[in-house]
PDB file of C-alpha atoms in Angstrom:
ATOM      1  CA  MET A  29     -72.349  60.051  37.489  1.00  0.00           C
ATOM      2  CA  PRO A  30     -73.593  60.811  33.887  1.00  0.00           C
ATOM      3  CA  TYR A  31     -73.445  57.902  30.959  1.00  0.00           C
ATOM      4  CA  HIS A  32     -71.157  59.632  28.090  1.00  0.00           C
ATOM      5  CA  LEU A  33     -71.308  57.930  25.250  1.00  0.00           C
ATOM      6  CA  PRO A  34     -68.492  57.564  22.841  1.00  0.00           C
ATOM      7  CA  PRO A  35     -67.908  59.411  19.549  1.00  0.00           C
ATOM      8  CA  LEU A  36     -69.117  57.837  16.721  1.00  0.00           C
ATOM      9  CA  ARG A  37     -66.772  57.361  13.877  1.00  0.00           C
ATOM     10  CA  ARG A  38     -67.311  56.695   9.802  1.00  0.00           C
ATOM     11  CA  GLU A  39     -65.292  56.801   7.190  1.00  0.00           C
ATOM     12  CA  ALA A  40     -64.818  56.224   3.402  1.00  0.00           C
ATOM     13  CA  ARG A  41     -62.138  56.451   0.833  1.00  0.00           C
ATOM     14  CA  VAL A  42     -62.513  58.443  -2.406  1.00  0.00           C
ATOM     15  CA  ALA A  43     -60.435  58.431  -5.612  1.00  0.00           C
ATOM     16  CA  THR A  44     -59.055  61.474  -5.607  1.00  0.00           C
ATOM     17  CA  THR A  45     -56.583  63.914  -3.202  1.00  0.00           C
ATOM     18  CA  PRO A  46     -57.536  65.521   0.184  1.00  0.00           C
ATOM     19  CA  VAL A  47     -57.799  68.794  -1.782  1.00  0.00           C
ATOM     20  CA  VAL A  48     -60.617  67.554  -4.579  1.00  0.00           C
ATOM     21  CA  ALA A  49     -62.331  65.722  -1.704  1.00  0.00           C
ATOM     22  CA  PHE A  50     -62.641  68.680   0.833  1.00  0.00           C
ATOM     23  CA  GLU A  51     -63.788  70.821  -2.366  1.00  0.00           C
ATOM     24  CA  TRP A  52     -66.338  68.026  -3.010  1.00  0.00           C
ATOM     25  CA  PHE A  53     -67.848  67.948   0.660  1.00  0.00           C
ATOM     26  CA  THR A  54     -67.817  71.595   1.256  1.00  0.00           C
ATOM     27  CA  THR A  55     -68.780  73.843  -1.672  1.00  0.00           C
ATOM     28  CA  ARG A  56     -70.707  71.209  -3.934  1.00  0.00           C
ATOM     29  CA  ILE A  57     -72.639  69.346  -0.524  1.00  0.00           C
ATOM     30  CA  GLY A  58     -75.857  70.829  -2.333  1.00  0.00           C
ATOM     31  CA  THR A  59     -75.273  68.562  -5.024  1.00  0.00           C
ATOM     32  CA  TRP A  60     -75.261  65.184  -3.444  1.00  0.00           C
ATOM     33  CA  TRP A  61     -76.257  65.412   0.114  1.00  0.00           C
ATOM     34  CA  PRO A  62     -79.046  62.772   0.754  1.00  0.00           C
ATOM     35  CA  ARG A  63     -82.504  65.191   0.137  1.00  0.00           C
ATOM     36  CA  VAL A  64     -84.720  62.199   2.573  1.00  0.00           C
ATOM     37  CA  LEU A  65     -81.217  63.237   5.212  1.00  0.00           C
ATOM     38  CA  THR A  66     -82.579  66.767   5.529  1.00  0.00           C
ATOM     39  CA  ALA A  67     -85.181  68.019   7.612  1.00  0.00           C
ATOM     40  CA  PHE A  68     -87.466  70.088   5.768  1.00  0.00           C
ATOM     41  CA  GLY A  69     -86.210  68.083   1.857  1.00  0.00           C
ATOM     42  CA  GLY A  70     -84.200  71.208   1.284  1.00  0.00           C
ATOM     43  CA  SER A  71     -80.487  71.754  -0.181  1.00  0.00           C
ATOM     44  CA  LEU A  72     -77.821  72.017   2.302  1.00  0.00           C
ATOM     45  CA  GLY A  73     -74.734  75.095   1.567  1.00  0.00           C
ATOM     46  CA  PHE A  74     -72.183  76.585   3.351  1.00  0.00           C
ATOM     47  CA  VAL A  75     -72.944  80.343   3.729  1.00  0.00           C
ATOM     48  CA  GLU A  76     -71.019  82.581   5.791  1.00  0.00           C
ATOM     49  CA  GLY A  77     -69.648  80.098   8.373  1.00  0.00           C
ATOM     50  CA  GLN A  78     -72.466  78.277   8.817  1.00  0.00           C
ATOM     51  CA  LEU A  79     -74.333  75.091   7.064  1.00  0.00           C
ATOM     52  CA  GLU A  80     -77.554  75.723   5.961  1.00  0.00           C
ATOM     53  CA  GLU A  81     -80.669  73.695   4.730  1.00  0.00           C
ATOM     54  CA  HIS A  82     -82.480  76.137   2.362  1.00  0.00           C
ATOM     55  CA  SER A  83     -86.235  74.734   1.470  1.00  0.00           C
ATOM     56  CA  ALA A  84     -88.835  77.005  -0.319  1.00  0.00           C
ATOM     57  CA  ASP A  85     -88.428  80.337   1.809  1.00  0.00           C
ATOM     58  CA  GLU A  86     -87.106  79.350   4.297  1.00  0.00           C
ATOM     59  CA  VAL A  87     -83.653  78.751   5.873  1.00  0.00           C
ATOM     60  CA  HIS A  88     -82.426  76.108   8.692  1.00  0.00           C
ATOM     61  CA  VAL A  89     -79.435  75.985  10.505  1.00  0.00           C
ATOM     62  CA  TRP A  90     -77.435  72.647  10.675  1.00  0.00           C
ATOM     63  CA  GLY A  91     -74.079  73.745  11.871  1.00  0.00           C
ATOM     64  CA  GLU A  92     -72.170  76.552  13.030  1.00  0.00           C
ATOM     65  CA  VAL A  93     -68.422  76.004  11.500  1.00  0.00           C
ATOM     66  CA  ILE A  94     -65.657  76.193  14.239  1.00  0.00           C
ATOM     67  CA  THR A  95     -62.425  75.330  12.212  1.00  0.00           C
ATOM     68  CA  TRP A  96     -62.193  75.616   8.560  1.00  0.00           C
ATOM     69  CA  ASN A  97     -58.759  74.096   7.779  1.00  0.00           C
ATOM     70  CA  ALA A  98     -58.714  73.326   3.943  1.00  0.00           C
ATOM     71  CA  PRO A  99     -58.336  71.075   2.816  1.00  0.00           C
ATOM     72  CA  HIS A 100     -57.327  69.107   5.794  1.00  0.00           C
ATOM     73  CA  SER A 101     -60.644  68.761   8.301  1.00  0.00           C
ATOM     74  CA  LEU A 102     -63.939  70.790   9.210  1.00  0.00           C
ATOM     75  CA  ARG A 103     -65.011  71.097  12.579  1.00  0.00           C
ATOM     76  CA  MET A 104     -69.008  71.851  13.374  1.00  0.00           C
ATOM     77  CA  ALA A 105     -71.091  72.467  16.050  1.00  0.00           C
ATOM     78  CA  TRP A 106     -74.044  70.410  14.556  1.00  0.00           C
ATOM     79  CA  ARG A 107     -77.411  71.098  15.887  1.00  0.00           C
ATOM     80  CA  GLN A 108     -80.645  69.544  14.104  1.00  0.00           C
ATOM     81  CA  PRO A 109     -83.235  71.996  13.307  1.00  0.00           C
ATOM     82  CA  ALA A 110     -85.853  70.343  15.507  1.00  0.00           C
ATOM     83  CA  HIS A 111     -83.258  70.792  18.511  1.00  0.00           C
ATOM     84  CA  ASP A 112     -82.742  73.773  20.832  1.00  0.00           C
ATOM     85  CA  GLU A 113     -79.708  76.247  20.245  1.00  0.00           C
ATOM     86  CA  GLU A 114     -77.640  75.030  22.998  1.00  0.00           C
ATOM     87  CA  GLN A 115     -78.535  71.314  22.108  1.00  0.00           C
ATOM     88  CA  ARG A 116     -75.212  70.777  19.416  1.00  0.00           C
ATOM     89  CA  THR A 117     -72.708  67.748  19.075  1.00  0.00           C
ATOM     90  CA  ASN A 118     -69.558  68.038  17.354  1.00  0.00           C
ATOM     91  CA  VAL A 119     -69.146  66.731  13.742  1.00  0.00           C
ATOM     92  CA  ASP A 120     -65.006  66.722  12.849  1.00  0.00           C
ATOM     93  CA  VAL A 121     -64.718  65.725   9.114  1.00  0.00           C
ATOM     94  CA  MET A 122     -60.772  64.853   8.056  1.00  0.00           C
ATOM     95  CA  PHE A 123     -59.507  64.673   5.043  1.00  0.00           C
ATOM     96  CA  VAL A 124     -56.657  62.279   5.141  1.00  0.00           C
ATOM     97  CA  PRO A 125     -54.365  61.264   2.426  1.00  0.00           C
ATOM     98  CA  ASP A 126     -54.156  57.423   1.405  1.00  0.00           C
ATOM     99  CA  GLY A 127     -51.490  56.751  -1.352  1.00  0.00           C
ATOM    100  CA  PRO A 128     -50.508  59.133  -4.083  1.00  0.00           C
ATOM    101  CA  SER A 129     -54.585  59.272  -5.728  1.00  0.00           C
ATOM    102  CA  GLY A 130     -56.576  58.834  -2.985  1.00  0.00           C
ATOM    103  CA  ALA A 131     -58.098  59.928   0.539  1.00  0.00           C
ATOM    104  CA  ILE A 132     -59.805  58.845   3.190  1.00  0.00           C
ATOM    105  CA  VAL A 133     -62.552  60.786   4.608  1.00  0.00           C
ATOM    106  CA  ARG A 134     -63.183  60.675   7.972  1.00  0.00           C
ATOM    107  CA  ILE A 135     -65.999  61.387  10.048  1.00  0.00           C
ATOM    108  CA  VAL A 136     -66.335  62.020  13.977  1.00  0.00           C
ATOM    109  CA  GLN A 137     -69.305  62.790  15.806  1.00  0.00           C
ATOM    110  CA  SER A 138     -69.236  64.042  19.397  1.00  0.00           C
ATOM    111  CA  GLY A 139     -70.828  65.502  22.867  1.00  0.00           C
ATOM    112  CA  TRP A 140     -73.865  63.191  22.547  1.00  0.00           C
ATOM    113  CA  ASN A 141     -74.337  64.171  26.123  1.00  0.00           C
ATOM    114  CA  ARG A 142     -75.623  68.054  25.086  1.00  0.00           C
ATOM    115  CA  ILE A 143     -78.535  66.791  23.325  1.00  0.00           C
ATOM    116  CA  PRO A 144     -82.115  64.956  24.596  1.00  0.00           C
ATOM    117  CA  ASP A 145     -81.916  61.140  24.458  1.00  0.00           C
ATOM    118  CA  PRO A 146     -78.214  60.843  23.172  1.00  0.00           C
ATOM    119  CA  ALA A 147     -78.412  56.979  22.949  1.00  0.00           C
ATOM    120  CA  SER A 148     -81.306  57.499  19.659  1.00  0.00           C
ATOM    121  CA  SER A 149     -79.486  59.555  17.879  1.00  0.00           C
ATOM    122  CA  SER A 150     -76.351  58.025  18.207  1.00  0.00           C
ATOM    123  CA  ARG A 151     -77.873  55.161  17.104  1.00  0.00           C
ATOM    124  CA  LEU A 152     -79.630  57.452  14.264  1.00  0.00           C
ATOM    125  CA  TYR A 153     -76.656  58.746  12.814  1.00  0.00           C
ATOM    126  CA  GLY A 154     -74.605  55.745  13.315  1.00  0.00           C
ATOM    127  CA  GLY A 155     -77.040  53.176  11.811  1.00  0.00           C
ATOM    128  CA  ASP A 156     -77.840  53.010   7.779  1.00  0.00           C
ATOM    129  CA  ARG A 157     -79.792  56.108   7.435  1.00  0.00           C
ATOM    130  CA  GLY A 158     -77.105  58.532   9.121  1.00  0.00           C
ATOM    131  CA  TRP A 159     -73.141  58.961   8.260  1.00  0.00           C
ATOM    132  CA  ARG A 160     -73.451  55.788   5.939  1.00  0.00           C
ATOM    133  CA  GLU A 161     -75.894  56.821   3.862  1.00  0.00           C
ATOM    134  CA  VAL A 162     -74.110  60.423   3.831  1.00  0.00           C
ATOM    135  CA  LEU A 163     -70.791  58.945   2.835  1.00  0.00           C
ATOM    136  CA  THR A 164     -72.538  56.852   0.203  1.00  0.00           C
ATOM    137  CA  ALA A 165     -73.835  59.412  -1.611  1.00  0.00           C
ATOM    138  CA  TYR A 166     -71.167  61.660  -1.153  1.00  0.00           C
ATOM    139  CA  THR A 167     -68.342  59.033  -2.331  1.00  0.00           C
ATOM    140  CA  THR A 168     -70.874  57.882  -5.367  1.00  0.00           C
ATOM    141  CA  ALA A 169     -70.967  61.876  -6.239  1.00  0.00           C
ATOM    142  CA  VAL A 170     -67.511  62.235  -6.242  1.00  0.00           C
ATOM    143  CA  ALA A 171     -66.581  58.761  -8.460  1.00  0.00           C
ATOM    144  CA  GLY A 172     -69.187  59.801 -10.912  1.00  0.00           C
ATOM    145  CA  GLY A 173     -67.682  63.450 -11.233  1.00  0.00           C
ATOM    146  CA  LEU A 174     -64.334  62.662 -11.495  1.00  0.00           C
ATOM    147  CA  ALA A 175     -65.451  59.963 -14.322  1.00  0.00           C
ATOM    148  CA  ILE A 176     -67.329  63.450 -16.122  1.00  0.00           C
ATOM    149  CA  GLN A 177     -64.404  65.481 -15.911  1.00  0.00           C
ATOM    150  CA  ARG A 178     -61.772  62.801 -16.791  1.00  0.00           C
ATOM    151  CA  PRO A 179     -63.229  60.552 -19.496  1.00  0.00           C
ATOM    152  CA  ASP A 180     -60.105  58.923 -20.256  1.00  0.00           C
ATOM    153  CA  MET A 181     -60.466  56.701 -16.968  1.00  0.00           C
TER     154      MET A 181
END
């Protein structure tokens, strides 16, 4: 019987509504996603149902959007550009209300058995240089962006 790794779960709180949190995660992803966590040093963006990395004259697909349920959730078939087309995991991003002016952004990555060396990939995404670093960059950008938009805070 094949070994199946459990889903990887990471979350962070932002001091804004799920609507704004979703907008920052999706339409502004190219402004906050750490360049060191891209495959080719490019910037990410959602374009026509795909999460793409644009670098120099090339476009590399990171994910195919399966479900776009703004402002509640986003589901992607996630593929590192170095992997074959069928070697994808699932990435679910949920935006859950947390009080009147907060949201929990929850990322769940699953389907590790479909990629090469699933244990190493799970450790990579679960470590400090994976979803933790992504969420730290995201929460920092959201906090900074909201402070700029609302200087009275």
